[in-house]
Amino acid sequence: MTRPRGALRVRVRGEGPQSYSVMVGSGLLGAEGGPIARLARGRDAALIVADAGLPTQLVEAVESRIAGVGVRVARVGVRAQERRKSLATLELVLAAAAAARLDRGGLIVGLGGGVVTDLAGFAAAVYRRGVDSVLCPTTLLAMVDASVGGKTGVNIEVGAAGTGAGAPRLLKNMAGAFHHPRLVVCDVAALASLSLRQLRAGLAECLKHGLVGAGAADAGLWGFTQRAIDRLAHEPLHERTLAALVGRHAAYKARVVAADPKERARGGAVGRMALNLGHTFAHAIETLPGLRWPAPGGAGPAVRGPLLHGEAVGLGLIAAADLGESLRRAEPGLALAVEGALGRAGLPTRVGGLPASDQVIDRMLDDKKVLGGRLRVIVPTRARRAALIDGPDRGLVARAIDRLRA
Ligand code: GLY
Protein backbone atom coordinates (compact mmCIF):
# COMPACT_ATOMS: atom_id res chain seq x y z
CA MET A 1 0.00 0.00 0.00
CA THR A 2 1.30 3.47 -0.85
CA ARG A 3 0.75 6.47 1.38
CA PRO A 4 -0.21 9.75 -0.27
CA ARG A 5 2.20 12.61 0.39
CA GLY A 6 1.37 16.27 0.83
CA ALA A 7 -2.14 16.30 -0.68
CA LEU A 8 -3.78 19.65 -1.26
CA ARG A 9 -7.28 20.37 -2.47
CA VAL A 10 -8.61 23.01 -4.87
CA ARG A 11 -12.36 23.56 -5.15
CA VAL A 12 -13.85 24.11 -8.64
CA ARG A 13 -17.31 25.61 -9.03
CA GLY A 14 -19.03 24.62 -12.27
CA GLU A 15 -22.43 25.98 -13.26
CA GLY A 16 -25.15 26.18 -10.64
CA PRO A 17 -24.62 24.28 -7.40
CA GLN A 18 -22.05 21.87 -8.90
CA SER A 19 -18.65 21.93 -7.31
CA TYR A 20 -15.89 19.40 -6.98
CA SER A 21 -12.35 18.99 -5.74
CA VAL A 22 -9.07 18.77 -7.56
CA MET A 23 -6.76 16.83 -5.28
CA VAL A 24 -3.02 17.27 -5.81
CA GLY A 25 -0.38 15.13 -4.16
CA SER A 26 1.97 12.23 -4.59
CA GLY A 27 0.83 8.61 -4.31
CA LEU A 28 -2.91 9.44 -4.44
CA LEU A 29 -3.81 6.91 -7.15
CA GLY A 30 -2.52 3.85 -5.39
CA ALA A 31 -3.64 4.88 -1.89
CA GLU A 32 -5.81 2.36 -0.03
CA GLY A 33 -9.12 4.00 0.89
CA GLY A 34 -8.02 7.02 -1.19
CA PRO A 35 -10.26 9.56 -2.90
CA ILE A 36 -11.25 7.35 -5.86
CA ALA A 37 -12.32 4.49 -3.60
CA ARG A 38 -14.38 6.91 -1.50
CA LEU A 39 -16.20 8.16 -4.60
CA ALA A 40 -16.73 4.64 -5.98
CA ARG A 41 -18.06 3.09 -2.77
CA GLY A 42 -21.71 2.08 -2.91
CA ARG A 43 -21.90 1.94 -6.73
CA ASP A 44 -22.51 -1.23 -8.70
CA ALA A 45 -19.87 -0.80 -11.41
CA ALA A 46 -17.11 1.41 -12.78
CA LEU A 47 -15.40 1.60 -16.16
CA ILE A 48 -11.76 2.67 -16.30
CA VAL A 49 -10.83 4.35 -19.59
CA ALA A 50 -7.05 4.15 -19.51
CA ASP A 51 -4.23 5.30 -21.76
CA ALA A 52 -2.99 2.04 -23.32
CA GLY A 53 0.61 3.26 -22.84
CA LEU A 54 0.47 3.64 -19.05
CA PRO A 55 2.42 1.24 -16.85
CA THR A 56 0.15 -1.75 -16.09
CA GLN A 57 1.00 -1.38 -12.41
CA LEU A 58 -0.58 2.07 -12.27
CA VAL A 59 -3.81 0.97 -13.99
CA GLU A 60 -4.04 -2.14 -11.81
CA ALA A 61 -3.51 -0.07 -8.65
CA VAL A 62 -6.53 2.10 -9.52
CA GLU A 63 -8.53 -0.96 -10.51
CA SER A 64 -7.83 -2.76 -7.24
CA ARG A 65 -8.61 0.35 -5.14
CA ILE A 66 -12.08 0.45 -6.74
CA ALA A 67 -12.63 -3.30 -6.62
CA GLY A 68 -11.50 -3.17 -2.98
CA VAL A 69 -14.70 -1.32 -2.01
CA GLY A 70 -16.90 -3.96 -3.64
CA VAL A 71 -17.44 -2.31 -7.04
CA ARG A 72 -17.29 -4.32 -10.29
CA VAL A 73 -14.59 -2.85 -12.51
CA ALA A 74 -14.23 -3.06 -16.29
CA ARG A 75 -11.39 -1.53 -18.27
CA VAL A 76 -10.93 -0.21 -21.80
CA GLY A 77 -7.58 0.91 -23.24
CA VAL A 78 -7.26 3.93 -25.57
CA ARG A 79 -4.18 4.93 -27.55
CA ALA A 80 -3.34 8.51 -26.64
CA GLN A 81 -3.23 10.01 -30.12
CA GLU A 82 -5.23 12.96 -31.40
CA ARG A 83 -6.50 10.80 -34.29
CA ARG A 84 -7.90 8.32 -31.78
CA LYS A 85 -9.78 11.08 -29.97
CA SER A 86 -12.66 10.38 -32.31
CA LEU A 87 -16.32 9.45 -32.45
CA ALA A 88 -15.22 5.89 -33.35
CA THR A 89 -13.22 5.58 -30.10
CA LEU A 90 -16.07 7.18 -28.18
CA GLU A 91 -18.34 4.43 -29.51
CA LEU A 92 -15.86 1.78 -28.30
CA VAL A 93 -15.88 3.33 -24.82
CA LEU A 94 -19.69 3.55 -24.74
CA ALA A 95 -19.92 -0.07 -25.90
CA ALA A 96 -17.53 -1.09 -23.11
CA ALA A 97 -19.72 0.74 -20.58
CA ALA A 98 -22.85 -0.94 -21.93
CA ALA A 99 -21.15 -4.37 -22.05
CA ALA A 100 -20.16 -3.91 -18.39
CA ARG A 101 -23.80 -3.01 -17.63
CA LEU A 102 -22.92 0.31 -16.06
CA ASP A 103 -26.18 1.71 -14.74
CA ARG A 104 -27.01 5.36 -14.08
CA GLY A 105 -25.11 5.18 -10.82
CA GLY A 106 -22.02 3.89 -12.64
CA LEU A 107 -18.70 5.70 -12.60
CA ILE A 108 -16.41 6.38 -15.55
CA VAL A 109 -12.77 6.84 -14.57
CA GLY A 110 -10.48 8.62 -17.05
CA LEU A 111 -6.85 7.68 -16.46
CA GLY A 112 -4.32 9.27 -18.79
CA GLY A 113 -3.49 12.52 -20.57
CA GLY A 114 -5.80 15.06 -22.18
CA VAL A 115 -6.87 12.76 -25.02
CA VAL A 116 -8.10 10.17 -22.53
CA THR A 117 -9.63 12.54 -19.96
CA ASP A 118 -11.50 14.51 -22.68
CA LEU A 119 -12.80 11.27 -24.19
CA ALA A 120 -13.74 9.64 -20.87
CA GLY A 121 -15.44 12.87 -19.79
CA PHE A 122 -17.43 12.98 -23.03
CA ALA A 123 -18.44 9.32 -22.61
CA ALA A 124 -19.66 10.18 -19.09
CA ALA A 125 -21.61 13.15 -20.50
CA VAL A 126 -23.55 11.04 -23.01
CA TYR A 127 -23.70 7.48 -21.61
CA ARG A 128 -27.29 7.00 -20.43
CA ARG A 129 -27.56 10.79 -20.85
CA GLY A 130 -24.96 11.39 -18.17
CA VAL A 131 -23.15 9.47 -15.43
CA ASP A 132 -20.50 10.52 -12.91
CA SER A 133 -16.84 10.66 -13.82
CA VAL A 134 -13.57 10.96 -11.98
CA LEU A 135 -10.59 12.19 -13.94
CA CYS A 136 -7.08 11.05 -13.06
CA PRO A 137 -4.74 13.02 -15.31
CA THR A 138 -1.30 11.45 -15.70
CA THR A 139 0.30 14.20 -17.80
CA LEU A 140 1.24 17.66 -16.57
CA LEU A 141 -0.80 19.18 -19.40
CA ALA A 142 -3.96 17.37 -18.33
CA MET A 143 -3.35 18.18 -14.64
CA VAL A 144 -3.04 21.93 -15.12
CA ASP A 145 -5.61 22.34 -17.88
CA ALA A 146 -7.54 19.59 -19.67
CA SER A 147 -9.04 17.78 -16.68
CA VAL A 148 -10.21 20.90 -14.83
CA GLY A 149 -13.30 22.82 -15.90
CA GLY A 150 -15.70 20.34 -17.50
CA LYS A 151 -14.75 20.61 -21.17
CA THR A 152 -15.04 17.19 -22.80
CA GLY A 153 -15.03 16.16 -26.44
CA VAL A 154 -13.48 14.57 -29.51
CA ASN A 155 -11.86 15.74 -32.75
CA ILE A 156 -13.58 15.52 -36.13
CA GLU A 157 -11.75 14.73 -39.34
CA VAL A 158 -12.93 16.43 -42.53
CA GLY A 159 -11.64 16.34 -46.10
CA ALA A 160 -10.48 13.44 -48.23
CA ALA A 161 -10.06 10.95 -45.39
CA GLY A 162 -13.18 12.10 -43.57
CA THR A 163 -16.25 13.89 -44.85
CA GLY A 164 -16.49 17.14 -46.83
CA ALA A 165 -14.22 18.57 -49.47
CA GLY A 166 -10.55 19.54 -49.57
CA ALA A 167 -7.43 18.18 -47.94
CA PRO A 168 -7.96 16.10 -44.79
CA ARG A 169 -7.92 18.19 -41.63
CA LEU A 170 -8.33 17.18 -38.03
CA LEU A 171 -10.57 19.74 -36.33
CA LYS A 172 -9.80 19.79 -32.63
CA ASN A 173 -12.56 19.31 -30.07
CA MET A 174 -15.30 20.00 -32.63
CA ALA A 175 -17.84 17.78 -30.86
CA GLY A 176 -18.20 17.82 -27.12
CA ALA A 177 -20.13 18.79 -24.04
CA PHE A 178 -19.61 20.55 -20.75
CA HIS A 179 -19.73 17.83 -18.13
CA HIS A 180 -17.90 18.39 -14.89
CA PRO A 181 -16.28 15.42 -13.17
CA ARG A 182 -17.15 14.62 -9.55
CA LEU A 183 -13.46 14.63 -8.67
CA VAL A 184 -10.05 15.23 -10.25
CA VAL A 185 -7.05 13.39 -8.81
CA CYS A 186 -3.63 14.76 -9.79
CA ASP A 187 -0.99 12.30 -8.61
CA VAL A 188 2.34 13.92 -9.45
CA ALA A 189 4.10 10.57 -8.88
CA ALA A 190 2.36 9.40 -12.09
CA LEU A 191 4.36 11.99 -14.05
CA ALA A 192 7.35 9.65 -13.72
CA SER A 193 5.66 7.49 -16.37
CA LEU A 194 6.08 10.27 -18.97
CA SER A 195 8.90 10.87 -21.38
CA LEU A 196 10.78 14.10 -20.70
CA ARG A 197 9.34 15.44 -23.96
CA GLN A 198 5.75 14.91 -22.78
CA LEU A 199 6.50 16.39 -19.37
CA ARG A 200 7.95 19.52 -20.93
CA ALA A 201 4.96 19.89 -23.23
CA GLY A 202 2.77 20.55 -20.16
CA LEU A 203 4.95 23.51 -19.19
CA ALA A 204 3.68 25.42 -22.25
CA GLU A 205 0.12 25.42 -20.83
CA CYS A 206 1.56 26.70 -17.53
CA LEU A 207 3.26 29.57 -19.36
CA LYS A 208 -0.04 30.27 -21.13
CA HIS A 209 -1.76 30.72 -17.77
CA GLY A 210 1.12 32.87 -16.54
CA LEU A 211 0.79 35.26 -19.50
CA VAL A 212 -2.84 36.07 -18.63
CA GLY A 213 -2.81 35.32 -14.88
CA ALA A 214 -3.92 38.80 -13.76
CA GLY A 215 -7.31 38.18 -15.44
CA ALA A 216 -8.01 35.76 -12.60
CA ALA A 217 -6.25 37.55 -9.77
CA ASP A 218 -2.84 35.94 -10.14
CA ALA A 219 -0.54 38.54 -11.65
CA GLY A 220 2.43 36.70 -10.11
CA LEU A 221 1.74 33.49 -12.03
CA TRP A 222 4.13 34.38 -14.87
CA GLY A 223 7.10 34.80 -12.52
CA PHE A 224 6.13 31.81 -10.36
CA THR A 225 5.89 29.56 -13.42
CA GLN A 226 9.27 30.64 -14.72
CA ARG A 227 10.89 29.91 -11.38
CA ALA A 228 9.30 26.44 -11.38
CA ILE A 229 10.57 25.85 -14.94
CA ASP A 230 14.09 26.80 -13.89
CA ARG A 231 13.88 24.39 -10.92
CA LEU A 232 12.54 21.57 -13.11
CA ALA A 233 15.27 22.14 -15.69
CA HIS A 234 17.68 20.73 -13.07
CA GLU A 235 15.35 18.08 -11.65
CA PRO A 236 12.36 17.40 -13.93
CA LEU A 237 10.59 15.14 -11.43
CA HIS A 238 11.05 17.29 -8.32
CA GLU A 239 7.76 16.35 -6.61
CA ARG A 240 7.35 19.42 -4.41
CA THR A 241 7.86 21.76 -7.35
CA LEU A 242 5.48 19.74 -9.52
CA ALA A 243 2.78 19.64 -6.81
CA ALA A 244 3.13 23.38 -6.19
CA LEU A 245 2.95 24.05 -9.93
CA VAL A 246 -0.14 21.86 -10.44
CA GLY A 247 -1.86 23.23 -7.33
CA ARG A 248 -1.37 26.88 -8.25
CA HIS A 249 -2.39 26.38 -11.88
CA ALA A 250 -5.45 24.31 -10.92
CA ALA A 251 -6.45 27.12 -8.52
CA TYR A 252 -5.99 29.70 -11.29
CA LYS A 253 -8.07 27.64 -13.69
CA ALA A 254 -10.77 27.07 -11.06
CA ARG A 255 -11.19 30.86 -10.75
CA VAL A 256 -11.41 31.32 -14.53
CA VAL A 257 -14.01 28.55 -14.80
CA ALA A 258 -16.08 29.86 -11.87
CA ALA A 259 -16.27 33.29 -13.51
CA ASP A 260 -17.27 31.98 -16.96
CA PRO A 261 -18.16 28.26 -16.79
CA LYS A 262 -19.31 27.84 -20.39
CA GLU A 263 -17.08 30.38 -22.15
CA ARG A 264 -19.93 32.79 -22.73
CA ALA A 265 -18.43 36.03 -21.46
CA ARG A 266 -20.03 39.00 -23.24
CA GLY A 267 -19.69 42.75 -23.50
CA GLY A 268 -15.98 42.95 -24.21
CA ALA A 269 -15.01 40.52 -21.42
CA VAL A 270 -12.71 37.70 -22.51
CA GLY A 271 -13.59 35.29 -19.68
CA ARG A 272 -12.65 31.66 -20.17
CA MET A 273 -11.65 32.36 -23.77
CA ALA A 274 -8.38 33.70 -22.28
CA LEU A 275 -7.39 30.04 -21.98
CA ASN A 276 -7.38 29.81 -25.76
CA LEU A 277 -4.26 31.96 -25.83
CA GLY A 278 -1.90 30.52 -28.46
CA HIS A 279 -4.39 27.81 -29.43
CA THR A 280 -5.67 29.32 -32.70
CA PHE A 281 -2.10 29.13 -34.00
CA ALA A 282 -1.39 25.82 -32.23
CA HIS A 283 -4.39 23.93 -33.58
CA ALA A 284 -3.45 25.00 -37.10
CA ILE A 285 0.09 23.67 -36.88
CA GLU A 286 0.00 20.77 -34.44
CA THR A 287 -1.19 18.11 -36.87
CA LEU A 288 1.04 19.24 -39.75
CA PRO A 289 3.38 16.52 -41.01
CA GLY A 290 6.98 17.20 -42.03
CA LEU A 291 7.93 19.68 -39.29
CA ARG A 292 11.41 19.57 -37.73
CA TRP A 293 13.16 21.45 -34.95
CA PRO A 294 16.43 21.28 -33.02
CA ALA A 295 16.63 18.86 -30.08
CA PRO A 296 16.55 20.64 -26.67
CA GLY A 297 19.95 22.17 -25.87
CA GLY A 298 21.13 21.21 -29.36
CA ALA A 299 21.78 17.67 -28.05
CA GLY A 300 21.20 15.00 -30.69
CA PRO A 301 19.58 14.97 -34.08
CA ALA A 302 16.68 17.27 -35.04
CA VAL A 303 13.24 16.18 -33.83
CA ARG A 304 10.69 15.52 -36.58
CA GLY A 305 6.97 16.38 -36.43
CA PRO A 306 4.12 16.24 -35.79
CA LEU A 307 4.34 18.34 -32.65
CA LEU A 308 2.80 17.38 -29.32
CA HIS A 309 -0.14 19.61 -28.38
CA GLY A 310 1.85 21.42 -25.69
CA GLU A 311 4.79 22.02 -28.06
CA ALA A 312 2.40 23.58 -30.57
CA VAL A 313 0.84 25.69 -27.80
CA GLY A 314 4.31 27.00 -26.94
CA LEU A 315 4.82 28.13 -30.54
CA GLY A 316 1.31 29.58 -30.52
CA LEU A 317 2.21 31.64 -27.44
CA ILE A 318 5.17 33.17 -29.28
CA ALA A 319 2.97 34.03 -32.27
CA ALA A 320 0.21 35.46 -30.04
CA ALA A 321 2.74 37.59 -28.13
CA ASP A 322 4.24 38.79 -31.43
CA LEU A 323 0.76 39.77 -32.65
CA GLY A 324 0.06 41.45 -29.29
CA GLU A 325 3.25 43.49 -29.71
CA SER A 326 2.39 44.47 -33.30
CA LEU A 327 -1.01 45.67 -32.09
CA ARG A 328 0.65 47.53 -29.16
CA ARG A 329 -1.36 45.54 -26.64
CA ALA A 330 1.69 43.68 -25.27
CA GLU A 331 4.95 45.29 -24.18
CA PRO A 332 7.83 45.24 -26.70
CA GLY A 333 10.02 42.21 -26.09
CA LEU A 334 7.27 39.95 -24.72
CA ALA A 335 7.56 37.44 -27.60
CA LEU A 336 11.31 37.27 -26.93
CA ALA A 337 10.65 36.66 -23.21
CA VAL A 338 8.21 33.87 -24.13
CA GLU A 339 10.83 32.32 -26.43
CA GLY A 340 13.35 32.48 -23.58
CA ALA A 341 11.01 30.75 -21.11
CA LEU A 342 10.10 28.04 -23.63
CA GLY A 343 13.77 27.50 -24.45
CA ARG A 344 14.59 27.06 -20.74
CA ALA A 345 11.72 24.58 -20.51
CA GLY A 346 13.32 22.58 -23.36
CA LEU A 347 10.47 23.35 -25.77
CA PRO A 348 10.80 24.26 -29.46
CA THR A 349 10.70 27.96 -30.35
CA ARG A 350 11.15 27.61 -34.14
CA VAL A 351 10.12 24.93 -36.63
CA GLY A 352 11.25 24.06 -40.13
CA GLY A 353 8.79 22.81 -42.74
CA LEU A 354 5.90 25.18 -41.97
CA PRO A 355 3.73 25.76 -45.05
CA ALA A 356 3.16 29.27 -46.44
CA SER A 357 1.55 31.58 -43.87
CA ASP A 358 -1.60 31.90 -46.03
CA GLN A 359 -2.09 28.15 -45.74
CA VAL A 360 -1.61 28.25 -41.97
CA ILE A 361 -4.14 31.12 -41.72
CA ASP A 362 -6.63 29.06 -43.76
CA ARG A 363 -6.28 26.28 -41.21
CA MET A 364 -6.70 28.82 -38.41
CA LEU A 365 -10.13 29.58 -39.89
CA ASP A 366 -11.23 26.13 -38.66
CA ASP A 367 -10.89 27.43 -35.10
CA LYS A 368 -13.99 27.25 -32.88
CA LYS A 369 -13.73 30.98 -32.07
CA VAL A 370 -14.25 31.98 -35.73
CA LEU A 371 -17.51 33.91 -36.09
CA GLY A 372 -19.06 34.79 -39.46
CA GLY A 373 -15.85 33.64 -41.19
CA ARG A 374 -13.77 36.18 -39.21
CA LEU A 375 -10.68 35.10 -37.36
CA ARG A 376 -10.68 35.95 -33.63
CA VAL A 377 -7.39 35.63 -31.79
CA ILE A 378 -6.49 36.03 -28.12
CA VAL A 379 -3.35 38.07 -27.43
CA PRO A 380 -1.61 38.78 -24.11
CA THR A 381 -1.57 42.37 -22.88
CA ARG A 382 1.04 44.28 -20.90
CA ALA A 383 -1.16 43.97 -17.78
CA ARG A 384 -0.84 40.12 -17.88
CA ARG A 385 -4.40 39.91 -19.13
CA ALA A 386 -5.97 38.61 -22.34
CA ALA A 387 -7.53 40.63 -25.16
CA LEU A 388 -9.72 39.25 -27.94
CA ILE A 389 -8.76 40.62 -31.36
CA ASP A 390 -11.68 40.39 -33.75
CA GLY A 391 -10.57 40.20 -37.40
CA PRO A 392 -6.84 40.90 -36.97
CA ASP A 393 -4.92 42.24 -39.95
CA ARG A 394 -3.91 39.24 -42.08
CA GLY A 395 -0.44 40.67 -42.71
CA LEU A 396 0.28 40.93 -38.97
CA VAL A 397 -0.93 37.37 -38.40
CA ALA A 398 1.31 36.18 -41.26
CA ARG A 399 4.25 38.03 -39.66
CA ALA A 400 3.59 36.32 -36.34
CA ILE A 401 3.61 32.92 -38.09
CA ASP A 402 6.82 33.79 -39.96
CA ARG A 403 8.49 34.38 -36.60
CA LEU A 404 8.14 30.64 -35.92
CA ARG A 405 10.16 29.56 -38.96
CA ALA A 406 13.52 27.90 -38.32
N1 GLY B 1 -8.50 24.37 -22.08
C1 GLY B 1 -9.27 25.54 -22.17
C2 GLY B 1 -10.44 25.57 -21.26
O1 GLY B 1 -10.60 24.69 -20.44
O2 GLY B 1 -11.24 26.47 -21.34
JSON list of C-alpha atoms and ligand atoms in Angstrom, two decimals, residues 145-146 148 151 208 253 263 272 275-276 279, ligand 1:
[
{"chain": "A", "resi": 145, "resn": "ASP", "atom": "CA", "xyz": [-5.61, 22.34, -17.88]},
{"chain": "A", "resi": 146, "resn": "ALA", "atom": "CA", "xyz": [-7.54, 19.59, -19.67]},
{"chain": "A", "resi": 148, "resn": "VAL", "atom": "CA", "xyz": [-10.21, 20.90, -14.83]},
{"chain": "A", "resi": 151, "resn": "LYS", "atom": "CA", "xyz": [-14.75, 20.61, -21.17]},
{"chain": "A", "resi": 208, "resn": "LYS", "atom": "CA", "xyz": [-0.04, 30.27, -21.13]},
{"chain": "A", "resi": 253, "resn": "LYS", "atom": "CA", "xyz": [-8.07, 27.64, -13.69]},
{"chain": "A", "resi": 263, "resn": "GLU", "atom": "CA", "xyz": [-17.08, 30.38, -22.15]},
{"chain": "A", "resi": 272, "resn": "ARG", "atom": "CA", "xyz": [-12.65, 31.66, -20.17]},
{"chain": "A", "resi": 275, "resn": "LEU", "atom": "CA", "xyz": [-7.39, 30.04, -21.98]},
{"chain": "A", "resi": 276, "resn": "ASN", "atom": "CA", "xyz": [-7.38, 29.81, -25.76]},
{"chain": "A", "resi": 279, "resn": "HIS", "atom": "CA", "xyz": [-4.39, 27.81, -29.43]},
{"chain": "B", "resi": 1, "resn": "GLY", "atom": "N1", "xyz": [-8.50, 24.37, -22.08]},
{"chain": "B", "resi": 1, "resn": "GLY", "atom": "C1", "xyz": [-9.27, 25.54, -22.17]},
{"chain": "B", "resi": 1, "resn": "GLY", "atom": "C2", "xyz": [-10.44, 25.57, -21.26]},
{"chain": "B", "resi": 1, "resn": "GLY", "atom": "O1", "xyz": [-10.60, 24.69, -20.44]},
{"chain": "B", "resi": 1, "resn": "GLY", "atom": "O2", "xyz": [-11.24, 26.47, -21.34]}
]
